[in-house]
Coordinates of C-alpha atoms in Angstrom, one line a residue:
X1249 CA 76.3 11.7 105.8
X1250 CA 76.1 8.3 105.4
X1251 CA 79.1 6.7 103.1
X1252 CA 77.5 5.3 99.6
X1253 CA 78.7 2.0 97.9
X1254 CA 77.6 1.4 94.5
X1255 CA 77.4 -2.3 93.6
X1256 CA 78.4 -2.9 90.0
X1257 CA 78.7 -6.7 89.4
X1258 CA 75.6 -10.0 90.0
X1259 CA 77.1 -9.6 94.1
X1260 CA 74.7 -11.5 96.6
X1261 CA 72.4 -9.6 97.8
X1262 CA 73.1 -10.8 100.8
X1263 CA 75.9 -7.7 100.4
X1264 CA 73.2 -5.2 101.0
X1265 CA 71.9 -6.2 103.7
X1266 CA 75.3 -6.2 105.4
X1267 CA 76.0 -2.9 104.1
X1268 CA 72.4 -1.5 105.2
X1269 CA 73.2 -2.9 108.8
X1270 CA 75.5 -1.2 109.1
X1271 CA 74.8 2.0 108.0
X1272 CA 76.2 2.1 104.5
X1273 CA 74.0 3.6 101.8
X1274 CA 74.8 0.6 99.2
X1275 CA 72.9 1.0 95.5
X1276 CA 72.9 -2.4 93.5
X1277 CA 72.9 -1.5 89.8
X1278 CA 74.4 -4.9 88.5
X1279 CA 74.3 -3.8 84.9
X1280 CA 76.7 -1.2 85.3
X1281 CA 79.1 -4.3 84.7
X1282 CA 79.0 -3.6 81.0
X1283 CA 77.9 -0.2 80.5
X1284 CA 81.9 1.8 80.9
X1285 CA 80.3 5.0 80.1
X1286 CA 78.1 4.8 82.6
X1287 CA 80.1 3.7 85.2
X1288 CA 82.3 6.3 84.7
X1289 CA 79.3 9.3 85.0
X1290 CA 78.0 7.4 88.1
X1291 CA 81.8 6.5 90.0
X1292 CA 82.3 10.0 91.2
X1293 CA 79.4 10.2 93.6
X1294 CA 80.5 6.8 95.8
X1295 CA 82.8 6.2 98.4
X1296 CA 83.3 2.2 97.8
X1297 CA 82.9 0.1 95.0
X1298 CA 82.2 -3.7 95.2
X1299 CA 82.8 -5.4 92.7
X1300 CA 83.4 -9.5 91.1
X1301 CA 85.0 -10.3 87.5
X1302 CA 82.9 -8.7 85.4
X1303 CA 83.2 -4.7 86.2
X1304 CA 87.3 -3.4 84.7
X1305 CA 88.3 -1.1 87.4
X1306 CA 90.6 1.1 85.0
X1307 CA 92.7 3.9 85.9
X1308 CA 90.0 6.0 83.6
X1309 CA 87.6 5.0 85.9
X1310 CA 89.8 5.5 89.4
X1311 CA 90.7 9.0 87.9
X1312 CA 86.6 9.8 87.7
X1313 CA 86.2 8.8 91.6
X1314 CA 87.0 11.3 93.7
X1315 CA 84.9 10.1 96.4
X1316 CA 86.2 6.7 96.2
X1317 CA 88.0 5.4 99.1
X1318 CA 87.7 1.7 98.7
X1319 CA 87.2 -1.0 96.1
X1320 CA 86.4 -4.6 96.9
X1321 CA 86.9 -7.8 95.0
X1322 CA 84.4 -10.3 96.1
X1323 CA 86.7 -12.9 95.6
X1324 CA 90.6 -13.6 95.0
X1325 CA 91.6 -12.6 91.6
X1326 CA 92.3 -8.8 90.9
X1327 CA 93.2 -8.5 87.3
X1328 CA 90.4 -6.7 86.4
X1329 CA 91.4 -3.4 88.7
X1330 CA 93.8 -1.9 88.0
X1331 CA 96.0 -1.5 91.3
X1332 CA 99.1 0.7 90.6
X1333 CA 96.8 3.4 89.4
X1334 CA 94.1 2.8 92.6
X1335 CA 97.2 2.9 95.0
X1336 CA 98.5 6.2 93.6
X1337 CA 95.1 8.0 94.1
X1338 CA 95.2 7.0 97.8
X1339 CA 92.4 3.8 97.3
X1340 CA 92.2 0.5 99.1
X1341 CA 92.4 -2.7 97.0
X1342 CA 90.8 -5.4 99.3
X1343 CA 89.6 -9.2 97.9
X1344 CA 88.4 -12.0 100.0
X1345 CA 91.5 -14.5 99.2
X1346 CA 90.2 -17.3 101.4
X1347 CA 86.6 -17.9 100.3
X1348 CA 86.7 -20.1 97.3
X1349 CA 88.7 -22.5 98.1
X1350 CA 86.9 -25.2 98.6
X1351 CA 84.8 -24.6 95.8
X1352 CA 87.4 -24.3 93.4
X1353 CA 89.2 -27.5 95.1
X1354 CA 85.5 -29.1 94.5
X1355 CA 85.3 -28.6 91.0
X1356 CA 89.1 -29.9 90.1
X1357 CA 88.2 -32.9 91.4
X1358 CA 84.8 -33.1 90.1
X1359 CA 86.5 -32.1 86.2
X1360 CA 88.5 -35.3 87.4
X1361 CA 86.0 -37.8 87.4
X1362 CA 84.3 -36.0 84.5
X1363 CA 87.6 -36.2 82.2
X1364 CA 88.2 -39.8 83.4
X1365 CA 85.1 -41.3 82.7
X1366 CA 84.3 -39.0 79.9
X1367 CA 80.5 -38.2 81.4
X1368 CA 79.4 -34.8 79.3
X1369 CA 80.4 -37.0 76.2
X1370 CA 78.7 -39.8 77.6
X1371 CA 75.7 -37.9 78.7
X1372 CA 75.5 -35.8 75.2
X1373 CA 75.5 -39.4 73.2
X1374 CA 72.7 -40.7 75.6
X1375 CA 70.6 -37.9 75.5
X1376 CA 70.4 -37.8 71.9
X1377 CA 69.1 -41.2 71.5
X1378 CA 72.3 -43.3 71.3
X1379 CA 73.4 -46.3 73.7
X1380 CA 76.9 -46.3 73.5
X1381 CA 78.1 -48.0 76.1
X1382 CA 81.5 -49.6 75.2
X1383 CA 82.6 -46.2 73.4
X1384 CA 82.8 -44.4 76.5
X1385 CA 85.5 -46.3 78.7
X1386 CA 86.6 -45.2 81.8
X1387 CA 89.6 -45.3 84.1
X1388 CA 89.4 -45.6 87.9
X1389 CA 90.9 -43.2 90.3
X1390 CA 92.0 -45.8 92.5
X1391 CA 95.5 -46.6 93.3
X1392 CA 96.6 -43.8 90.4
X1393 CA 98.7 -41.2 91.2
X1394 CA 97.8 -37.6 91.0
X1395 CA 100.4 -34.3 90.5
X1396 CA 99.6 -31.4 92.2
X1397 CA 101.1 -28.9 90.8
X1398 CA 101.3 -25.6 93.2
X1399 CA 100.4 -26.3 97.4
X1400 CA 98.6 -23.7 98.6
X1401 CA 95.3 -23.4 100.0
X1402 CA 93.2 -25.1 97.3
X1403 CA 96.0 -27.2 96.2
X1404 CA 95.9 -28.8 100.0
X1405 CA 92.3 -29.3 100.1
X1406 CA 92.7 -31.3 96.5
X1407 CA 95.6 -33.3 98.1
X1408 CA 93.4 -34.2 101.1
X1409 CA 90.2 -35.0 98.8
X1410 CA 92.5 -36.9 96.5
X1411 CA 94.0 -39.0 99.5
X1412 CA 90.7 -40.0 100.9
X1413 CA 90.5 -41.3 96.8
X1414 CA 93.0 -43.7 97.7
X1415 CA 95.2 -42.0 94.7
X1416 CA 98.7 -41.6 95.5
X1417 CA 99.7 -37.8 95.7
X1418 CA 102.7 -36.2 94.7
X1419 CA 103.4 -32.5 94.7
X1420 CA 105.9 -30.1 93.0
X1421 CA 106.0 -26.7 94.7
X1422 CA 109.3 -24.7 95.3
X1423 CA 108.4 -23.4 98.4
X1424 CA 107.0 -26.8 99.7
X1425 CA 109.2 -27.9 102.8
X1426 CA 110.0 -31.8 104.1
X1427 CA 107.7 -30.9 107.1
X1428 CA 104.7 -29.7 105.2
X1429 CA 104.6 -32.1 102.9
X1430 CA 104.8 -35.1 105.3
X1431 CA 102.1 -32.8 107.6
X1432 CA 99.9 -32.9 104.4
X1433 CA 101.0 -37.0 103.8
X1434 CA 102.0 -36.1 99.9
X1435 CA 105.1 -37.1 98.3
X1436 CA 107.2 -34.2 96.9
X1437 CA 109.0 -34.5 94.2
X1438 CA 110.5 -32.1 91.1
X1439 CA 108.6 -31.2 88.5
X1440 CA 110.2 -33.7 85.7
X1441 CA 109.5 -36.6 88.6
X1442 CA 105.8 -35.2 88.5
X1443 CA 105.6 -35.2 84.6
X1444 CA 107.2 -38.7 84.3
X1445 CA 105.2 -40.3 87.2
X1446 CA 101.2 -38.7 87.6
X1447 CA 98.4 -40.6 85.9
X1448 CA 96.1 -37.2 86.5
X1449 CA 97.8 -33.9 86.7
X1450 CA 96.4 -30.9 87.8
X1451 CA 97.4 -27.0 88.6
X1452 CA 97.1 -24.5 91.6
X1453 CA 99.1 -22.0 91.5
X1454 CA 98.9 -18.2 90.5
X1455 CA 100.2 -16.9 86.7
X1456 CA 103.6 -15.6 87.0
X1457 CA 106.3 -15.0 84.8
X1458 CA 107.4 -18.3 86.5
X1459 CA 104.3 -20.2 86.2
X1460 CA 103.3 -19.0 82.6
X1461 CA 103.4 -22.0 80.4
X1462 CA 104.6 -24.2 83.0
X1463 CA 103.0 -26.9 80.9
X1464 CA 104.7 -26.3 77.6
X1465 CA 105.4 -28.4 74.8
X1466 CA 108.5 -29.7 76.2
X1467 CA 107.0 -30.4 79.4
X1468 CA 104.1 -31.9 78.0
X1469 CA 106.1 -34.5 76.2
X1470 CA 107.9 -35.5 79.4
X1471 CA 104.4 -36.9 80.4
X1472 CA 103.5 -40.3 81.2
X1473 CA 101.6 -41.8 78.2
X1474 CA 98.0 -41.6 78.8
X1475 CA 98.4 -38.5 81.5
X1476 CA 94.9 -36.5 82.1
X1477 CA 95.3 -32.7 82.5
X1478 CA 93.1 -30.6 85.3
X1479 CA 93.2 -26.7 85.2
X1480 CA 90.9 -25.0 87.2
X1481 CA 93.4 -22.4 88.2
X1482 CA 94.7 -19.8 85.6
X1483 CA 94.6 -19.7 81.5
X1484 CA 98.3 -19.3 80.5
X1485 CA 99.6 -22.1 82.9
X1486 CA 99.4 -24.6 79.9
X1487 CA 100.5 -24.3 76.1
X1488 CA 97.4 -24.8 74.4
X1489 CA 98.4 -25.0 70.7
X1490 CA 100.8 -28.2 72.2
X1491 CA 98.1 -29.7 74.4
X1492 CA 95.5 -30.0 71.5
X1493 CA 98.5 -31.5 69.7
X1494 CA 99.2 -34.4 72.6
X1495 CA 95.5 -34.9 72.9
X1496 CA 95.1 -35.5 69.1
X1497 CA 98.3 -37.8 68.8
X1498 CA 96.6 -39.8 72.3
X1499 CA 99.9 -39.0 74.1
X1500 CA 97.5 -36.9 76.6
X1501 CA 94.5 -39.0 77.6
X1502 CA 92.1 -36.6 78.3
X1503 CA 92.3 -32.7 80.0
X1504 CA 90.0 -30.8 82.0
X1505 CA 89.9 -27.0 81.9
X1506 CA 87.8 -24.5 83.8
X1507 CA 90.1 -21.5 82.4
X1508 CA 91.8 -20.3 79.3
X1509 CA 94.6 -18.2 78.2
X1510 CA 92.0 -15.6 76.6
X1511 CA 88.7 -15.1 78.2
X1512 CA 86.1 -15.3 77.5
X1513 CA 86.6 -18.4 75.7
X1514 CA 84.5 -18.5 72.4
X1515 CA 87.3 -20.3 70.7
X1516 CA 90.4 -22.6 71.2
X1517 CA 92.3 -24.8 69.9
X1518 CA 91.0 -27.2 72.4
X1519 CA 87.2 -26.6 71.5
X1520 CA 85.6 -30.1 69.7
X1521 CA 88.1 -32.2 70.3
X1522 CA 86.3 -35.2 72.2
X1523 CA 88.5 -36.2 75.3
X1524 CA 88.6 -32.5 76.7
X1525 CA 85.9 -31.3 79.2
X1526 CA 85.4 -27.4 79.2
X1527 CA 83.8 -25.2 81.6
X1528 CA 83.5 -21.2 82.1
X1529 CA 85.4 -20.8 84.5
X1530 CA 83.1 -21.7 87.0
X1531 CA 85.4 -22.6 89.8
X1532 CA 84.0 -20.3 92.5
X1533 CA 80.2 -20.5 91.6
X1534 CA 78.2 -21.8 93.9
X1535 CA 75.9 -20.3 96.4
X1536 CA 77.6 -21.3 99.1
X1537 CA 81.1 -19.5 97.9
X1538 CA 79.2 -16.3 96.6
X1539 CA 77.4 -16.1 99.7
X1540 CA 80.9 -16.1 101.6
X1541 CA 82.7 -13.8 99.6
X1542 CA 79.9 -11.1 99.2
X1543 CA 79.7 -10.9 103.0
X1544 CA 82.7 -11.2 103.6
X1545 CA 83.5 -7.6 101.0
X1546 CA 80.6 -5.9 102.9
X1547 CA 82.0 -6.6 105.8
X1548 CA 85.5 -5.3 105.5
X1549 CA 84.2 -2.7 103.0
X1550 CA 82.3 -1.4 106.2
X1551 CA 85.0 -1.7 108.6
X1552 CA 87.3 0.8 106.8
X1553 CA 84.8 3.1 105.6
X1554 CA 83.7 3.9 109.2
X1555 CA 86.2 2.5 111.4
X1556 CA 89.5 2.9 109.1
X1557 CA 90.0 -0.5 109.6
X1558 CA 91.7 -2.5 106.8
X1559 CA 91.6 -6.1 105.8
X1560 CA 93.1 -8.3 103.1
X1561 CA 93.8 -5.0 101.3
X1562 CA 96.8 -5.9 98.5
X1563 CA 98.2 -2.1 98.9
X1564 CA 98.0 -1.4 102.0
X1565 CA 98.7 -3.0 105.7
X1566 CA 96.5 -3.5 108.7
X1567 CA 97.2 -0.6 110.2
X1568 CA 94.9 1.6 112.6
X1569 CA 94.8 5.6 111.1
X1570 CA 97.0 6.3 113.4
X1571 CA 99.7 4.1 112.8
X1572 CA 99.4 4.2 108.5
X1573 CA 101.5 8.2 108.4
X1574 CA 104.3 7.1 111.1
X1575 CA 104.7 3.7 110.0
X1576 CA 104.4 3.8 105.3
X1577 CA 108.1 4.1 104.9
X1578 CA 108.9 1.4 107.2
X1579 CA 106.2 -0.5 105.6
X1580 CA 108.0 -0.1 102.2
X1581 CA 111.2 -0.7 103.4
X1582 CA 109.8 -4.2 105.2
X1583 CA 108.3 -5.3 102.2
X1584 CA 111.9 -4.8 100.0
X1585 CA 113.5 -6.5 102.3
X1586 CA 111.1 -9.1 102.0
X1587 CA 111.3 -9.1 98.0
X1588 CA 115.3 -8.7 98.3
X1589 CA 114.9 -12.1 99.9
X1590 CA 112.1 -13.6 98.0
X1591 CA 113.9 -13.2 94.6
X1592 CA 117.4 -14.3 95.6
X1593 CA 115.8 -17.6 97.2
X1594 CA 114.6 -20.6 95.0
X1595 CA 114.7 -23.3 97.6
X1596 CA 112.0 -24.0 100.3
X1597 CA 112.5 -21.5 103.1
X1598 CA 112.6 -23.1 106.7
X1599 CA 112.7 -19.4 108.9
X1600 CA 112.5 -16.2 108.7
X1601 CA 113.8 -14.1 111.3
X1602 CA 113.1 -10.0 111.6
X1603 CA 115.0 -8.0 114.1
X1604 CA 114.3 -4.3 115.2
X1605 CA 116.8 -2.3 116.3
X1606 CA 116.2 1.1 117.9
X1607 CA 113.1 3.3 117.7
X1608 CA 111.4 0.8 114.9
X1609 CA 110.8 -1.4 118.3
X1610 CA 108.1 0.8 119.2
X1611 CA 105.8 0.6 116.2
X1612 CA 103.1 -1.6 114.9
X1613 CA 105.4 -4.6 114.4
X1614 CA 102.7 -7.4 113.2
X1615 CA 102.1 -5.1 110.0
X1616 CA 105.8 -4.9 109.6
X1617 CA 106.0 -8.7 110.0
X1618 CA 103.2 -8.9 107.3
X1619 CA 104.8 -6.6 104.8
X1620 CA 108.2 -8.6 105.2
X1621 CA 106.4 -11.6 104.7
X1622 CA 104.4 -10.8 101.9
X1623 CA 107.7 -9.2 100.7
X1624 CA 109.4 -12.9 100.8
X1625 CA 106.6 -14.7 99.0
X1626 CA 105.5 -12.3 96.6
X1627 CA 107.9 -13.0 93.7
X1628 CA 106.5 -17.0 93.8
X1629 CA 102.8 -15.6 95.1
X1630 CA 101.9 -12.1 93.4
X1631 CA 98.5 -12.4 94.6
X1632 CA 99.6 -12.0 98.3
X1633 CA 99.2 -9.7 101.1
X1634 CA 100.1 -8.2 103.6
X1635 CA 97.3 -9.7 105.9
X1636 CA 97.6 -12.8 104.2
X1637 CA 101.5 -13.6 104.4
X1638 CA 101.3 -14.8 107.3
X1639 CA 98.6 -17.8 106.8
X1640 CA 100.7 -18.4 103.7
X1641 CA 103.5 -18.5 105.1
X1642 CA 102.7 -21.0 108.0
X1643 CA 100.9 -23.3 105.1
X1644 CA 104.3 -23.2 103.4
X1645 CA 106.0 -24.3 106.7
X1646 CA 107.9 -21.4 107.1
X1647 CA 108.9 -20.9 110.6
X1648 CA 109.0 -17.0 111.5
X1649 CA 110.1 -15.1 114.8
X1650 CA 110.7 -11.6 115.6
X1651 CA 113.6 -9.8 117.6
X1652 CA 113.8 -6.8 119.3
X1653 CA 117.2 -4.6 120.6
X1654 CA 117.7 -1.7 122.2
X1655 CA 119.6 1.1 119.4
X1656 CA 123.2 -0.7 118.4
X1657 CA 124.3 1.5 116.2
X1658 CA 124.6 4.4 114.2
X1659 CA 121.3 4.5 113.1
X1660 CA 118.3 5.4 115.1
X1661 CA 116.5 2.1 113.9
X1662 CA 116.8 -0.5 111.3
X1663 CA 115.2 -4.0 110.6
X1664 CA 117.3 -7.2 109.6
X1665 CA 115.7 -9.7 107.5
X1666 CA 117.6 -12.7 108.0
X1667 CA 116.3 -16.1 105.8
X1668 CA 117.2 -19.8 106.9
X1669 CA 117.0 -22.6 104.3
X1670 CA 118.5 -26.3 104.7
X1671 CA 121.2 -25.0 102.3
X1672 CA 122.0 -21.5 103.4
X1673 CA 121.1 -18.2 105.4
X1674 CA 120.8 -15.2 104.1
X1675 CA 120.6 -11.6 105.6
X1676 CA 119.6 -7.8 104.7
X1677 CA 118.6 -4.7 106.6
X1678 CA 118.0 -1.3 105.7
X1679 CA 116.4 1.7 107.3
X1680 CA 114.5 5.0 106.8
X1681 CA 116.4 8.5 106.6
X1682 CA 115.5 11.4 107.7
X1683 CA 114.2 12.4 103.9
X1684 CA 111.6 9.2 104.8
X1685 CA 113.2 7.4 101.7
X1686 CA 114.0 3.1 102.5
X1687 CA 117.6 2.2 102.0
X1688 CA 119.8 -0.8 102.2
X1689 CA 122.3 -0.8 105.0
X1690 CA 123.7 -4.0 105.0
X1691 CA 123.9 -7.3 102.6
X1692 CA 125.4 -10.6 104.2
X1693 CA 126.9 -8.7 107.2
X1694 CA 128.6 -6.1 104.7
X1695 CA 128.0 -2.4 105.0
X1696 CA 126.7 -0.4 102.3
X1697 CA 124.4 2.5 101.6
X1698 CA 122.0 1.9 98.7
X1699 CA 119.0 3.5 97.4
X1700 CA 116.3 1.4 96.3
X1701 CA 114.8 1.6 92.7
X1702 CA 112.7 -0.2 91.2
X1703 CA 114.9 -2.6 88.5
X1704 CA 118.3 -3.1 89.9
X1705 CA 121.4 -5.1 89.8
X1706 CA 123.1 -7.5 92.5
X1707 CA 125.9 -8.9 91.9
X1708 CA 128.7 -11.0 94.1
X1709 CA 131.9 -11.5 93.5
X1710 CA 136.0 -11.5 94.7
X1711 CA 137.4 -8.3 95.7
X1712 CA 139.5 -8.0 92.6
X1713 CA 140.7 -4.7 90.4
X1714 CA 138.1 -4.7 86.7
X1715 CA 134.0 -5.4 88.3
X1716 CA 133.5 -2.0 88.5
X1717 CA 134.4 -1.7 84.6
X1718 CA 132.9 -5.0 84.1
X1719 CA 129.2 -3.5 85.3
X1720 CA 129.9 -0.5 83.6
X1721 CA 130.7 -1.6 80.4
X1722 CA 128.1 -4.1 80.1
X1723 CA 125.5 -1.6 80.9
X1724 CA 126.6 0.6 78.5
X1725 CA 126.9 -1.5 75.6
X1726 CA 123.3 -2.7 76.3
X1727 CA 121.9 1.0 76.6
X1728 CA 120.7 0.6 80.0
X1729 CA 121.7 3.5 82.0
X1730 CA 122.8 3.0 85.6
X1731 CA 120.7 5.8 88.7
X1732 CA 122.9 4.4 91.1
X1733 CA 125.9 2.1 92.0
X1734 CA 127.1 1.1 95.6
X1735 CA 129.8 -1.1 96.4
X1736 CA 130.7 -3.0 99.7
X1737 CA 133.1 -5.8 100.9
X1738 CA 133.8 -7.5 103.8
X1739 CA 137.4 -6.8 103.6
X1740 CA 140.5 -6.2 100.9
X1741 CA 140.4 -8.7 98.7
X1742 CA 137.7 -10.6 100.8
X1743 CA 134.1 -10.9 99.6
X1744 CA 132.1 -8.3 97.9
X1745 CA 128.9 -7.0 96.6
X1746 CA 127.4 -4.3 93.9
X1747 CA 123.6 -3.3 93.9
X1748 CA 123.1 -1.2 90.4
X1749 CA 120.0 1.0 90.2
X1750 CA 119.6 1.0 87.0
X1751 CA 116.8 3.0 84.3
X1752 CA 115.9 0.0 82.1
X1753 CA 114.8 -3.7 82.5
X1754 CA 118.1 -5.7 82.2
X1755 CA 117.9 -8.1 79.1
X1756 CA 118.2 -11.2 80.2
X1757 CA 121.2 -11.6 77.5
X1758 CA 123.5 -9.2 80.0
X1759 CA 123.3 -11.6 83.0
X1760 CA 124.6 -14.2 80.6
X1761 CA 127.3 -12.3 79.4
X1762 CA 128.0 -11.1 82.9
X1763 CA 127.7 -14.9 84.3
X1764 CA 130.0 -16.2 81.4
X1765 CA 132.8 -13.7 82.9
X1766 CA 133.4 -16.1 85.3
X1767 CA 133.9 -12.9 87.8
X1768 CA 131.0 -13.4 89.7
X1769 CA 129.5 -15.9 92.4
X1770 CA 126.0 -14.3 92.0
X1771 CA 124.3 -12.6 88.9
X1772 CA 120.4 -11.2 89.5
X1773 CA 118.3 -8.9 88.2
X1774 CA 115.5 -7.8 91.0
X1775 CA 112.2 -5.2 90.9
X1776 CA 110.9 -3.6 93.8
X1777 CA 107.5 -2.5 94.6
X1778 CA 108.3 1.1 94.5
X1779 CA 106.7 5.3 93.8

């Protein structure tokens, strides 16, 4: 029998005739969108589901399919599925990451031009009988400098449409290196330098705990009088409450937004105020970008369903059938050594090196390249993967190689991550045991033998008498109970280490306390990707 994909969202057709080519029995029922209940009565009978925005892939919903094998996001965003619950019923996540780009680039710049010569305004006054023409005047774009906040794909392509402007461009982007930047011909600079400096400012990066209200009040008062604001990445990058208050007080020119904190958008505190421009969210619509992404879900929808072959899926590698039971817990333990390094690193990383030791040599060693990869960048990009990593990770001028060595030690294999930056290197490996459960074998060339959880712990420090009382104590006073605790040093007295596997998120409050000890060199609270 044929596999079935049911179609929920306004996809291109264009989708069904991809799936039909290929053998797919697809059903196009668009309305389903909005209709839950009947989603979840229909879900059971499909093996794929192909969705865009509109259609909330809940866990209710994942729970219903029992046929389903595979959704797919025509497009990049994947809020609206939820993926923990798809990845614990066994189902492929997959999105197109790469085919809005230059849409989305497109209409950034075009909410530029709109905001700077204030043309909906302009255009609503003329229409409506009025010839206004000294009210509405405009700014050029020439010779002013743009802040790009966030250099990624889009960001690029706005840099390189920007350029050809004649604005100056500067950029602010942690994981921005000398060489990309000067590849890319943009100034980087911090993020205060950005504020101070840009005449237009405008966002592309993902919502994170580290992005989230990256334009706050303080921030915004750190502009340059007469700044405009472009958003036509994610709602919750900018405070809106203080960005209606800079607009109304003239310290912000004019802003620009194609998304909002709550969506849809049928009120804000930016609504009626007359130097903002407001779209919904209409970044990636055009025919040319829903014509790429719908193929491009059919497509790799197809390719697993009767192949097994999967593509930009966000949990799970690009691995052949044969490879995916063999190879998971390597997979996993790649990817936390990724995100060991990711969230211990703030500064641009120049290399990344992974060695295989042993009887890891023989497996699939791209995917493990990808999962370390997409380990690494996750905590700055949550929206990447594993087949994605490693474009990002060239666009971010990270250099990567791979080593292999015949078995060295003790253990039958193991994989060192080791992490170059113009200020440091830093090193992990871990391996798989025989119970087929990841663990940390080494941290900065010192043994150790640590399970990995989910919230935990690292600390560095002087081999003195008192840490282990010090962790201990300040666990317990803060009710966070402690799975696991593994210690290792280089030597008596030398350097050490302690990785806490802990029950609890760690209040922010006990790495303070634990800082102001002055016992340790290093104080960081991490989360891995774990069962």
């Amino acid at each position: 029998m044929a596999p079935k994909v049911l179609i929920s969202d306004t996809l291109s057709k264009t989708a069904l005739k991809v799936f039909g080519d290929r053998g797919i029995d697809a059903v196009f029922n668009p309305n389903l969108s909005k209709d839950t209940d009947k989603l979840l009565s229909e879900i059971k009978n499909y093996d794929g589901l192909a969705i865009r925005s509109a259609t909330k892939v809940t866990k209710e919903i994942i729970a219903q399919a029992n046929a389903l094998k595979v959704i797919g996001r025509a497009g990049i965003g994947t809020d609206n599925i939820d993926t923990e619950a798809a990845s614990k019923c066994g189902v492929i996540v997959m999105n197109t990451p790469y085919g809005n780009t230059i849409t989305t680039a497109e209409h950034a710049i075009a909410m530029m031009f709109a905001v700077a010569r204030q043309i909906p305004s302009a255009s609503s006054s003329t229409q409506s009988g009025k010839w206004e023409k000294s009210k509405f005047m405009g700014v050029e774009l020439t010779n002013k400098t743009i802040g790009v906040i966030g250099i990624g794909n889009i960001g690029s392509i706005v840099c390189d449409r920007a350029r050809a402007l004649r604005m100056k461009v500067i950029a602010y982007d942690p994981f921005l290196s000398d060489e990309k930047a000067a590849k890319i011909h943009v100034a980087k600079v911090n993020l205060d330098e950005l504020l101070s400096q840009s005449d237009f400012i405008t966002l592309h990066v993902p919502l994170t705990s580290f992005t989230q209200n990256i334009l706050s009040k303080e921030n915004l008062q750190k502009t340059k009088q007469g700044v405009r604001i472009i958003n036509c990445a994610r709602g919750g990058l900018i405070d809106e409450n203080a960005l209606a208050e800079t607009l109304r007080s003239g310290h912000v020119a004019g802003a620009a937004l194609d998304v909002f904190a709550i969506e849809p958008a049928t009120k804000n505190p930016l609504f009626g105020l007359p130097n903002v421009v407001c779209t919904p969210h209409l970044g990636a619509a055009t025919r040319e970008a829903q014509e790429n992404v719908a193929i491009q879900i059919a497509e790799q929808m197809s390719d697993y369903l009767l192949t097994g072959a999967v593509t930009n899926a966000l949990n799970m590698p690009s691995v052949t059938s044969a490879e995916a039971k063999l190879m998971r817990p390597w997979i996993k333990l790649a990817g936390h050594l990724g995100q060991f390094i990711g969230q211990l690193t703030d500064e641009p990383i120049k290399a990344i090196n992974i060695l295989y030791d042993g009887s890891v040599c023989d497996m699939n060693l791209d995917a493990l390249n990808c999962a370390a990869l997409a380990g690494v960048i996750k905590h700055q990009n949550p929206d990447v993967n594993m087949v994605s990593a490693p474009i990002v990770a060239k666009d971010k001028g990270i250099q990567t190689s791979t080593t292999r060595q015949e078995k060295s030690g003790a253990f039958e294999g193991y994989i060192k991550l080791t992490m170059t930056s113009k200020i440091r290197k830093r090193s992990i490996a871990g391996t798989v045991f025989s119970d087929g459960k990841p663990r940390f074998i080494q941290i900065k060339g010192i043994n150790i033998d640590a399970e990995i959880g989910k919230i935990m712990l690292y600390t560095t420090n002087e081999d003195k008498p008192g840490i282990i009382g010090i962790l201990g104590n300040a666990m317990a006073e803060n009710g966070v109970n402690i799975a696991n605790f593994t210690l290792g040093r280089n030597l008596p007295g030398g350097e050490a280490i302690a990785l806490l596997y802990v029950d609890h998120p760690i209040p922010k409050s006990i790495l303070e306390k634990l800082r102001e000890t002055k016992k340790f060199g290093l104080v960081r609270s991490l989360q891995f990707d774990v069962d």
